[in-house]
């Protein structure tokens, strides 16, 4: 048993806080502060602090399970893997490769996401792969790509935030979703900068703001256009910048000018004086930023909405300049890297397009297959889930729990049940795993090594700190074993560093170029920002496996980590080594002509607006103590005590009309279904809106209600707005 502590990163959100893990004599690990990691400087939220609880065998899966006479029973690995391979082969023979669906997750490491995408295309030959990141930041990604030619959530490190003059934070409840990052906003204010928060609720984050704008859910597009209208009307456009660094201004300007402040006030409920104050705070300082999160993005017009916020940055010269810019706060642990390396329906590694012949040739060459053998783009996440049991007959799922987290979840659950065969790899028996024909128990963060890319585009090495329990295998081992059973013996290594070396080559020359990044550099430099092309004269073959540069081998006693190797002697500081790219776009944008592109967009209504039958707006989101579908955090006592179950947040006026007192059960009914949860009455929410967190299954499941209306570009579902009615529940 080794006792040294291992510096690593949290398993949960995209901040990827640094932490130290020390093995305990009785098993498991203890978390301690890692003050030298710049992003969180030692601070952790309750989820990160308690993450080791999910390593304990009390709450997790340690044996494969197979369905026998209707129930899941323990089985050997061979039995479980044979069953999966058999079912996939049968479905492919009977219905063709596109009958095999694959669903991934933005929590998977780069190595896993890369291997899953390769597995789908090379082993299964299916186009039907997508992942839960589609539900997360896909609208911001689409808008960023349109405007800047490249999607990296934040084009600057978080450390720039306190040095700018004003931040508009749109639909992010950072105080609950990334608590250690709140420091950047308080430092901004300490330095004399201002914070504007746009949220229909007066959240803990909004309480920190100099100005809180509380629009009606689903109206951020009008709000951004109204602000741009005022920028023009007040003569605050940076004409020289617009001239030199952008295209498309005239059309965007014309579209914005149709959004008069009074009209915008009527749509959003934000008053004209507040709009004017926001423009003043944003335009007066030298530099300013707009940051968006899920509030404006998870809408059926999320891409246009983010586009409108980017327009505001471009018109005022606040992009591609020091301490200024637009950024999206990506959510999942590897939400950034997870969208770059090929588990998305239309994508190949390195953020390449599956429809680009040159990209297909490059990646096919790395994979040792013919470019024509690679399938084309498949369906987006919700569309894929909606097709289960129709032309998609089997599903392999890794890193998501859609029974709780997908929109219109009752329908998605029904679709999952209608499959011929469902295989789920997970660390716990999630609500989705409960429906599976085969469940595979896999290793998790502290028990394995892999890279993640945090919300700043900083590639990080999560290191193994302890030996996994008996009975579990890694996702990479699962894919290796399945590939072998399906006749592909080579190309699916189980050593994460070997996978990363291949990922480097596959990403070389692509928009998200990782070819200059090695495990060695990640250890020595504590992270490297992409793009990071291989430097001139760098010979990939000379890069050694490096995890033995750690003070001690973290492999534990059975050597099962597969991360051993010999240290090379060349350090990271050679002249040929690319330093990585913390700040993007300072000289030029990543478009062909180097200029950023305005988009001409106009406001439109949500897919479902309130009416006589469903008169109230529902929006959904998160609480600090639970993570996503709750599969992991609902198994941690301390977090359950802090956030024991779902609730319906509503304004006292709505509560009075309903006759509901604090804690009374309230039924929320939409066209998709009905959910019941206790009332939480607060004047911190608009009187026309109710809020539910989505972390729980069962009666209080928020996603029973949500509308799967999709954004036409990003295919993001409208999690943040639908029409509901409230009913008192009499017992
Ligand atoms: N505790 C915790 N932290 C997490 C997660 C978690 O599940 N739990 N998940 C991680 C992930 S994957 C993600 S994506 C991030 C998400 O991080 P956030 O985006 O901060 O989280 P949300 O609570 O979904 O939404 C943020 C805010 O949007 C507001 N909102 C709702 N509708 C609208 C609207 O129409 N317009 C605007 N402007 N705002 C609106 C909500 O009131 C809410 O306060 O958090 C990450 N961190
Ligand atoms: N109403 C509403 N719904 C939402 C949202 C919202 O704001 N409102 N937000 C959406 C967003 S932004 C997101 S990101 C999604 C997230 O929702 P999900 O996709 O359900 O995400 P998680 O709950 O994180 O599910 C991850 C699952 O994978 C398992 N797991 C963790 N690590 C690994 C691993 O390394 N390998 C394998 N095989 N399994 C692993 C976990 O135990 C868990 O069961 O929810 C979306 N749903
Ligand atoms: S803020 Fe995110 S990364 Fe940091 S400890 Fe909490 S969950 Fe983990
Ligand atoms: Mo997310």
Short mmCIF file of C-alpha atoms in Angstrom, two decimals, residues 20-441:
data_model
loop_
_atom_site.label_atom_id
_atom_site.label_comp_id
_atom_site.label_asym_id
_atom_site.label_seq_id
_atom_site.Cartn_x
_atom_site.Cartn_y
_atom_site.Cartn_z
CA UNK A 20 -4.55 15.67 -3.57
CA UNK A 21 -5.61 12.11 -2.84
CA UNK A 22 -4.01 9.95 -0.16
CA UNK A 23 -4.89 6.27 0.19
CA UNK A 24 -6.31 5.30 3.58
CA UNK A 25 -5.21 2.14 5.38
CA UNK A 26 -8.82 0.91 5.55
CA UNK A 27 -9.30 1.46 1.79
CA UNK A 28 -10.47 4.45 -0.17
CA UNK A 29 -8.80 7.84 -0.26
CA UNK A 30 -8.73 11.09 1.61
CA UNK A 31 -8.98 14.41 -0.20
CA UNK A 32 -6.68 17.24 0.77
CA UNK A 33 -6.05 20.72 -0.49
CA UNK A 34 -3.83 21.28 -3.52
CA UNK A 35 -3.16 24.98 -3.24
CA UNK A 36 -0.72 25.18 -6.13
CA UNK A 37 -3.25 24.39 -8.86
CA UNK A 38 -4.19 27.81 -10.25
CA UNK A 39 -7.84 27.27 -11.16
CA UNK A 40 -9.19 26.62 -7.66
CA UNK A 41 -6.12 27.31 -5.47
CA UNK A 42 -7.12 24.64 -3.00
CA UNK A 43 -10.82 25.46 -2.73
CA UNK A 44 -13.32 22.65 -3.34
CA UNK A 45 -17.10 22.47 -3.22
CA UNK A 46 -18.92 19.84 -1.15
CA UNK A 47 -19.19 17.49 -4.10
CA UNK A 48 -15.46 17.46 -4.72
CA UNK A 49 -14.70 17.10 -1.03
CA UNK A 50 -17.00 14.08 -0.69
CA UNK A 51 -16.24 12.45 -4.06
CA UNK A 52 -14.29 9.55 -2.45
CA UNK A 53 -17.55 8.27 -0.96
CA UNK A 54 -18.52 7.00 -4.43
CA UNK A 55 -15.37 4.85 -4.53
CA UNK A 56 -16.58 2.69 -1.67
CA UNK A 57 -17.96 -0.68 -2.65
CA UNK A 58 -21.05 -0.06 -0.51
CA UNK A 59 -22.57 2.16 -3.18
CA UNK A 60 -21.04 0.90 -6.39
CA UNK A 61 -21.10 -1.94 -8.83
CA UNK A 62 -18.35 -4.52 -8.48
CA UNK A 63 -19.68 -7.33 -10.64
CA UNK A 64 -21.14 -7.43 -14.15
CA UNK A 65 -24.90 -8.00 -14.19
CA UNK A 66 -26.95 -9.75 -16.84
CA UNK A 67 -30.70 -9.93 -17.19
CA UNK A 68 -32.07 -13.36 -16.51
CA UNK A 69 -35.82 -14.04 -16.36
CA UNK A 70 -36.48 -10.34 -16.02
CA UNK A 71 -34.00 -9.51 -13.26
CA UNK A 72 -30.37 -8.44 -13.22
CA UNK A 73 -28.11 -11.08 -11.70
CA UNK A 74 -24.31 -11.18 -11.20
CA UNK A 75 -22.30 -12.76 -13.99
CA UNK A 76 -18.68 -13.23 -15.03
CA UNK A 77 -17.00 -10.70 -17.29
CA UNK A 78 -16.75 -13.23 -20.10
CA UNK A 79 -20.44 -14.02 -19.90
CA UNK A 80 -21.37 -10.33 -19.89
CA UNK A 81 -19.04 -9.34 -22.73
CA UNK A 82 -20.06 -12.36 -24.82
CA UNK A 83 -23.70 -11.42 -24.39
CA UNK A 84 -23.06 -7.89 -25.61
CA UNK A 85 -20.95 -8.99 -28.57
CA UNK A 86 -23.58 -11.56 -29.51
CA UNK A 87 -26.43 -9.07 -29.36
CA UNK A 88 -24.53 -6.50 -31.43
CA UNK A 89 -23.60 -9.08 -34.03
CA UNK A 90 -27.18 -10.36 -34.31
CA UNK A 91 -28.59 -6.86 -34.68
CA UNK A 92 -26.02 -5.93 -37.29
CA UNK A 93 -26.71 -9.09 -39.28
CA UNK A 94 -30.44 -8.62 -39.14
CA UNK A 95 -30.72 -4.84 -39.56
CA UNK A 96 -27.35 -3.44 -40.68
CA UNK A 97 -24.76 -1.40 -38.75
CA UNK A 98 -26.98 1.65 -38.21
CA UNK A 99 -29.21 -0.47 -36.01
CA UNK A 100 -26.43 -0.24 -33.39
CA UNK A 101 -26.60 2.93 -31.30
CA UNK A 102 -23.87 4.34 -29.07
CA UNK A 103 -24.34 7.07 -26.44
CA UNK A 104 -21.44 8.70 -24.63
CA UNK A 105 -20.85 11.41 -22.07
CA UNK A 106 -18.93 14.63 -21.49
CA UNK A 107 -17.66 13.19 -18.20
CA UNK A 108 -15.57 10.59 -20.04
CA UNK A 109 -11.85 11.32 -20.33
CA UNK A 110 -10.43 12.31 -23.72
CA UNK A 111 -9.02 8.81 -24.09
CA UNK A 112 -12.42 7.21 -23.51
CA UNK A 113 -14.36 9.63 -25.69
CA UNK A 114 -11.83 9.14 -28.49
CA UNK A 115 -11.93 5.36 -28.20
CA UNK A 116 -15.73 5.26 -28.04
CA UNK A 117 -15.99 7.29 -31.27
CA UNK A 118 -13.43 5.07 -32.96
CA UNK A 119 -15.19 1.93 -31.70
CA UNK A 120 -18.51 3.09 -33.19
CA UNK A 121 -17.04 3.93 -36.60
CA UNK A 122 -14.39 1.23 -36.97
CA UNK A 123 -15.74 -1.78 -35.08
CA UNK A 124 -19.51 -1.32 -35.34
CA UNK A 125 -19.49 0.69 -38.56
CA UNK A 126 -22.44 2.71 -37.28
CA UNK A 127 -23.23 6.39 -37.82
CA UNK A 128 -25.56 6.33 -34.81
CA UNK A 129 -23.41 7.79 -32.05
CA UNK A 130 -23.93 10.95 -30.02
CA UNK A 131 -23.56 12.01 -26.40
CA UNK A 132 -24.98 14.05 -23.55
CA UNK A 133 -22.88 17.15 -24.37
CA UNK A 134 -25.57 17.83 -26.95
CA UNK A 135 -27.77 18.67 -23.93
CA UNK A 136 -25.09 20.87 -22.44
CA UNK A 137 -23.17 23.52 -24.40
CA UNK A 138 -23.89 22.59 -28.01
CA UNK A 139 -25.64 25.91 -28.78
CA UNK A 140 -22.67 27.94 -27.56
CA UNK A 141 -20.34 25.66 -29.51
CA UNK A 142 -22.33 26.19 -32.70
CA UNK A 143 -22.49 29.97 -32.22
CA UNK A 144 -18.79 30.20 -31.34
CA UNK A 145 -17.82 28.23 -34.43
CA UNK A 146 -20.00 30.45 -36.62
CA UNK A 147 -18.62 33.70 -35.22
CA UNK A 148 -14.98 32.90 -34.47
CA UNK A 149 -14.31 29.83 -36.63
CA UNK A 150 -13.44 27.82 -33.53
CA UNK A 151 -15.22 26.61 -30.42
CA UNK A 152 -13.19 26.67 -27.24
CA UNK A 153 -15.53 27.47 -24.34
CA UNK A 154 -13.35 30.18 -22.80
CA UNK A 155 -10.85 31.82 -25.16
CA UNK A 156 -8.94 33.06 -22.10
CA UNK A 157 -8.03 31.67 -18.67
CA UNK A 158 -10.27 32.37 -15.69
CA UNK A 159 -7.48 34.44 -14.17
CA UNK A 160 -8.29 37.20 -16.73
CA UNK A 161 -11.76 37.76 -15.29
CA UNK A 162 -10.77 39.87 -12.25
CA UNK A 163 -8.76 42.18 -14.50
CA UNK A 164 -11.51 43.16 -16.91
CA UNK A 165 -13.90 46.07 -16.41
CA UNK A 166 -17.33 44.44 -16.58
CA UNK A 167 -18.70 40.92 -16.86
CA UNK A 168 -22.20 40.11 -18.09
CA UNK A 169 -22.97 36.64 -16.78
CA UNK A 170 -25.94 35.23 -18.66
CA UNK A 171 -27.86 32.30 -17.18
CA UNK A 172 -25.10 30.94 -15.00
CA UNK A 173 -25.53 30.19 -11.33
CA UNK A 174 -21.82 29.91 -10.71
CA UNK A 175 -22.22 30.19 -6.94
CA UNK A 176 -23.93 26.78 -6.98
CA UNK A 177 -22.51 25.18 -10.11
CA UNK A 178 -18.81 26.08 -9.75
CA UNK A 179 -18.45 27.55 -6.25
CA UNK A 180 -14.65 27.96 -6.23
CA UNK A 181 -14.94 30.12 -9.38
CA UNK A 182 -17.05 32.69 -7.58
CA UNK A 183 -13.78 34.08 -6.30
CA UNK A 184 -12.98 35.42 -9.78
CA UNK A 185 -16.15 37.50 -9.71
CA UNK A 186 -15.57 38.88 -6.22
CA UNK A 187 -12.01 39.79 -7.17
CA UNK A 188 -13.39 41.56 -10.24
CA UNK A 189 -15.57 43.68 -7.98
CA UNK A 190 -12.76 44.26 -5.47
CA UNK A 191 -10.73 45.62 -8.39
CA UNK A 192 -13.49 48.10 -9.23
CA UNK A 193 -15.08 46.10 -12.06
CA UNK A 194 -18.80 45.47 -12.26
CA UNK A 195 -20.89 42.33 -12.54
CA UNK A 196 -24.22 42.06 -14.36
CA UNK A 197 -26.16 38.83 -13.87
CA UNK A 198 -28.99 37.84 -16.21
CA UNK A 199 -31.23 35.22 -14.58
CA UNK A 200 -35.01 34.94 -14.05
CA UNK A 201 -34.18 34.08 -10.45
CA UNK A 202 -32.30 36.11 -7.87
CA UNK A 203 -29.80 33.31 -7.31
CA UNK A 204 -26.83 33.27 -4.95
CA UNK A 205 -24.84 34.41 -7.96
CA UNK A 206 -27.26 37.22 -8.81
CA UNK A 207 -26.96 38.43 -5.21
CA UNK A 208 -23.31 39.25 -5.96
CA UNK A 209 -24.20 41.46 -8.92
CA UNK A 210 -24.10 45.21 -9.29
CA UNK A 211 -27.04 44.84 -11.64
CA UNK A 212 -29.42 41.89 -11.82
CA UNK A 213 -31.63 41.61 -14.89
CA UNK A 214 -34.43 39.07 -14.45
CA UNK A 215 -35.88 38.36 -17.90
CA UNK A 216 -38.74 36.03 -18.59
CA UNK A 217 -37.21 32.59 -19.42
CA UNK A 218 -36.56 32.15 -23.12
CA UNK A 219 -36.19 35.86 -23.94
CA UNK A 220 -32.41 36.33 -23.80
CA UNK A 221 -32.30 36.75 -27.55
CA UNK A 222 -34.53 39.83 -27.38
CA UNK A 223 -32.54 41.14 -24.42
CA UNK A 224 -29.20 40.92 -26.24
CA UNK A 225 -30.68 42.56 -29.33
CA UNK A 226 -32.18 45.35 -27.22
CA UNK A 227 -28.78 46.05 -25.68
CA UNK A 228 -27.19 46.12 -29.13
CA UNK A 229 -29.91 48.52 -30.30
CA UNK A 230 -28.97 50.88 -27.47
CA UNK A 231 -25.26 50.52 -28.22
CA UNK A 232 -25.97 51.77 -31.73
CA UNK A 233 -28.45 54.45 -30.65
CA UNK A 234 -26.05 55.81 -28.05
CA UNK A 235 -23.13 55.91 -30.50
CA UNK A 236 -21.11 53.31 -28.61
CA UNK A 237 -20.12 51.13 -31.59
CA UNK A 238 -16.35 50.64 -31.99
CA UNK A 239 -16.38 51.49 -35.69
CA UNK A 240 -12.65 50.99 -36.28
CA UNK A 241 -12.72 47.51 -34.73
CA UNK A 242 -15.87 46.54 -36.63
CA UNK A 243 -14.19 47.71 -39.83
CA UNK A 244 -10.90 45.92 -39.27
CA UNK A 245 -11.82 42.71 -37.50
CA UNK A 246 -15.35 41.70 -38.44
CA UNK A 247 -17.72 40.99 -41.32
CA UNK A 248 -21.51 41.08 -41.55
CA UNK A 249 -22.14 44.13 -39.38
CA UNK A 250 -24.66 45.88 -41.61
CA UNK A 251 -27.15 42.98 -41.57
CA UNK A 252 -26.70 42.34 -37.87
CA UNK A 253 -27.13 46.01 -37.14
CA UNK A 254 -30.32 46.21 -39.20
CA UNK A 255 -31.77 43.21 -37.36
CA UNK A 256 -30.91 44.70 -33.97
CA UNK A 257 -32.40 48.08 -34.85
CA UNK A 258 -35.82 46.41 -35.17
CA UNK A 259 -35.61 45.62 -31.43
CA UNK A 260 -36.58 48.89 -29.78
CA UNK A 261 -35.92 49.06 -26.04
CA UNK A 262 -39.64 49.46 -25.27
CA UNK A 263 -40.46 46.40 -27.38
CA UNK A 264 -37.69 44.46 -25.62
CA UNK A 265 -39.05 45.55 -22.24
CA UNK A 266 -42.44 44.11 -23.19
CA UNK A 267 -40.94 40.77 -24.24
CA UNK A 268 -38.41 40.34 -21.44
CA UNK A 269 -39.87 42.25 -18.52
CA UNK A 270 -36.53 44.06 -18.10
CA UNK A 271 -37.16 47.82 -17.90
CA UNK A 272 -35.66 50.32 -20.33
CA UNK A 273 -33.68 52.12 -17.58
CA UNK A 274 -32.16 48.75 -16.60
CA UNK A 275 -31.24 48.09 -20.23
CA UNK A 276 -29.57 51.50 -20.42
CA UNK A 277 -27.70 50.92 -17.18
CA UNK A 278 -26.42 47.56 -18.48
CA UNK A 279 -25.14 49.20 -21.67
CA UNK A 280 -23.41 51.93 -19.67
CA UNK A 281 -21.68 49.46 -17.33
CA UNK A 282 -20.62 47.25 -20.22
CA UNK A 283 -19.36 50.00 -22.54
CA UNK A 284 -17.60 52.42 -20.23
CA UNK A 285 -14.56 50.37 -19.19
CA UNK A 286 -11.61 49.61 -21.47
CA UNK A 287 -12.34 45.91 -21.50
CA UNK A 288 -15.40 43.73 -20.83
CA UNK A 289 -16.63 40.15 -21.16
CA UNK A 290 -19.85 38.25 -21.77
CA UNK A 291 -20.06 34.75 -20.30
CA UNK A 292 -23.00 32.45 -20.96
CA UNK A 293 -24.04 29.15 -19.41
CA UNK A 294 -27.08 26.93 -19.74
CA UNK A 295 -29.74 29.64 -19.15
CA UNK A 296 -29.61 31.21 -22.62
CA UNK A 297 -28.15 28.12 -24.33
CA UNK A 298 -30.68 25.40 -23.49
CA UNK A 299 -33.34 26.96 -25.66
CA UNK A 300 -34.73 26.02 -29.06
CA UNK A 301 -33.07 29.24 -30.25
CA UNK A 302 -29.90 28.85 -28.15
CA UNK A 303 -27.53 29.21 -31.11
CA UNK A 304 -29.09 32.49 -32.27
CA UNK A 305 -29.23 33.71 -28.68
CA UNK A 306 -25.53 33.15 -28.09
CA UNK A 307 -24.91 34.67 -31.53
CA UNK A 308 -26.70 37.83 -30.39
CA UNK A 309 -24.54 38.09 -27.25
CA UNK A 310 -21.44 37.62 -29.42
CA UNK A 311 -22.73 40.41 -31.72
CA UNK A 312 -22.83 42.69 -28.68
CA UNK A 313 -19.17 41.87 -27.96
CA UNK A 314 -18.14 42.41 -31.58
CA UNK A 315 -19.96 45.73 -32.02
CA UNK A 316 -18.23 47.11 -28.93
CA UNK A 317 -14.79 45.70 -29.82
CA UNK A 318 -14.84 43.24 -26.97
CA UNK A 319 -13.48 40.04 -28.53
CA UNK A 320 -9.98 39.01 -29.52
CA UNK A 321 -8.47 41.74 -27.37
CA UNK A 322 -6.70 41.43 -24.03
CA UNK A 323 -9.09 40.98 -21.08
CA UNK A 324 -12.13 41.14 -23.38
CA UNK A 325 -14.17 38.45 -25.03
CA UNK A 326 -17.11 36.12 -25.18
CA UNK A 327 -16.91 32.79 -23.34
CA UNK A 328 -19.15 29.83 -22.59
CA UNK A 329 -18.87 28.19 -19.17
CA UNK A 330 -18.78 24.53 -20.18
CA UNK A 331 -20.29 22.19 -17.60
CA UNK A 332 -19.12 18.58 -17.42
CA UNK A 333 -15.78 17.35 -16.17
CA UNK A 334 -14.58 16.85 -19.72
CA UNK A 335 -17.30 18.89 -21.41
CA UNK A 336 -14.65 20.59 -23.53
CA UNK A 337 -12.50 17.61 -24.53
CA UNK A 338 -15.56 15.39 -24.78
CA UNK A 339 -16.78 17.50 -27.68
CA UNK A 340 -13.51 17.45 -29.58
CA UNK A 341 -12.50 13.87 -30.16
CA UNK A 342 -15.27 12.11 -31.99
CA UNK A 343 -18.17 10.92 -29.84
CA UNK A 344 -20.38 13.57 -31.44
CA UNK A 345 -22.57 12.49 -34.35
CA UNK A 346 -20.88 14.68 -36.97
CA UNK A 347 -17.33 14.68 -35.78
CA UNK A 348 -13.87 13.15 -35.98
CA UNK A 349 -11.03 13.67 -33.47
CA UNK A 350 -9.31 17.04 -33.25
CA UNK A 351 -12.69 18.77 -33.74
CA UNK A 352 -12.69 17.67 -37.36
CA UNK A 353 -15.82 17.34 -39.46
CA UNK A 354 -16.96 13.90 -40.49
CA UNK A 355 -18.14 15.36 -43.79
CA UNK A 356 -14.73 16.82 -44.69
CA UNK A 357 -12.93 14.48 -47.12
CA UNK A 358 -9.47 15.62 -45.96
CA UNK A 359 -10.41 15.01 -42.31
CA UNK A 360 -11.71 11.55 -43.18
CA UNK A 361 -8.48 10.71 -44.99
CA UNK A 362 -6.31 11.93 -42.12
CA UNK A 363 -8.18 10.07 -39.39
CA UNK A 364 -8.72 6.93 -41.48
CA UNK A 365 -4.98 6.87 -42.03
CA UNK A 366 -4.29 7.03 -38.27
CA UNK A 367 -6.88 4.31 -37.72
CA UNK A 368 -5.51 2.11 -40.52
CA UNK A 369 -8.83 1.88 -42.38
CA UNK A 370 -10.08 3.10 -45.76
CA UNK A 371 -11.72 6.56 -45.63
CA UNK A 372 -14.78 5.20 -47.44
CA UNK A 373 -15.36 2.75 -44.62
CA UNK A 374 -16.11 5.58 -42.17
CA UNK A 375 -19.85 6.17 -41.86
CA UNK A 376 -21.33 9.66 -42.26
CA UNK A 377 -22.93 11.83 -39.58
CA UNK A 378 -25.69 10.32 -37.47
CA UNK A 379 -28.53 11.68 -35.35
CA UNK A 380 -28.26 14.13 -32.46
CA UNK A 381 -28.71 12.91 -28.86
CA UNK A 382 -32.45 13.41 -28.44
CA UNK A 383 -33.20 12.24 -31.97
CA UNK A 384 -31.10 9.14 -31.34
CA UNK A 385 -32.91 8.39 -28.06
CA UNK A 386 -36.24 9.01 -29.78
CA UNK A 387 -35.33 6.44 -32.48
CA UNK A 388 -34.54 3.63 -30.02
CA UNK A 389 -36.66 0.59 -30.66
CA UNK A 390 -37.48 1.75 -34.20
CA UNK A 391 -34.54 1.56 -36.60
CA UNK A 392 -32.00 1.55 -33.74
CA UNK A 393 -32.30 -1.89 -32.13
CA UNK A 394 -29.41 -1.96 -29.61
CA UNK A 395 -27.66 0.68 -27.53
CA UNK A 396 -24.27 0.76 -25.83
CA UNK A 397 -24.25 3.55 -23.25
CA UNK A 398 -21.27 4.93 -21.37
CA UNK A 399 -21.30 7.97 -19.09
CA UNK A 400 -24.88 9.22 -19.07
CA UNK A 401 -28.18 8.59 -17.28
CA UNK A 402 -30.87 9.73 -19.72
CA UNK A 403 -33.77 8.24 -17.76
CA UNK A 404 -33.28 11.22 -15.44
CA UNK A 405 -31.51 13.79 -17.61
CA UNK A 406 -33.06 13.62 -21.09
CA UNK A 407 -35.94 15.90 -22.06
CA UNK A 408 -39.40 14.27 -22.09
CA UNK A 409 -37.83 11.58 -19.98
CA UNK A 410 -40.97 9.45 -19.70
CA UNK A 411 -40.90 8.95 -23.45
CA UNK A 412 -37.14 8.32 -23.48
CA UNK A 413 -37.58 5.69 -20.77
CA UNK A 414 -40.23 3.99 -22.91
CA UNK A 415 -37.90 4.06 -25.93
CA UNK A 416 -35.07 2.51 -23.87
CA UNK A 417 -37.43 -0.26 -22.75
CA UNK A 418 -38.42 -0.96 -26.36
CA UNK A 419 -34.84 -1.80 -27.43
CA UNK A 420 -33.89 -5.36 -28.33
CA UNK A 421 -30.78 -4.94 -26.21
CA UNK A 422 -29.30 -2.31 -23.88
CA UNK A 423 -25.75 -2.42 -22.45
CA UNK A 424 -24.65 0.14 -19.86
CA UNK A 425 -21.17 0.68 -18.43
CA UNK A 426 -21.34 2.62 -15.17
CA UNK A 427 -19.86 2.86 -11.71
CA UNK A 428 -23.27 2.63 -10.01
CA UNK A 429 -26.63 1.11 -10.90
CA UNK A 430 -28.12 4.27 -12.40
CA UNK A 431 -31.79 4.49 -13.33
CA UNK A 432 -30.76 3.80 -16.93
CA UNK A 433 -28.54 0.86 -15.94
CA UNK A 434 -31.56 -0.60 -14.14
CA UNK A 435 -33.20 -1.05 -17.56
CA UNK A 436 -30.19 -2.72 -19.17
CA UNK A 437 -29.76 -6.30 -20.36
CA UNK A 438 -26.09 -6.18 -19.37
CA UNK A 439 -24.44 -3.80 -16.89
CA UNK A 440 -20.65 -3.50 -16.78
CA UNK A 441 -19.01 -2.14 -13.60
#
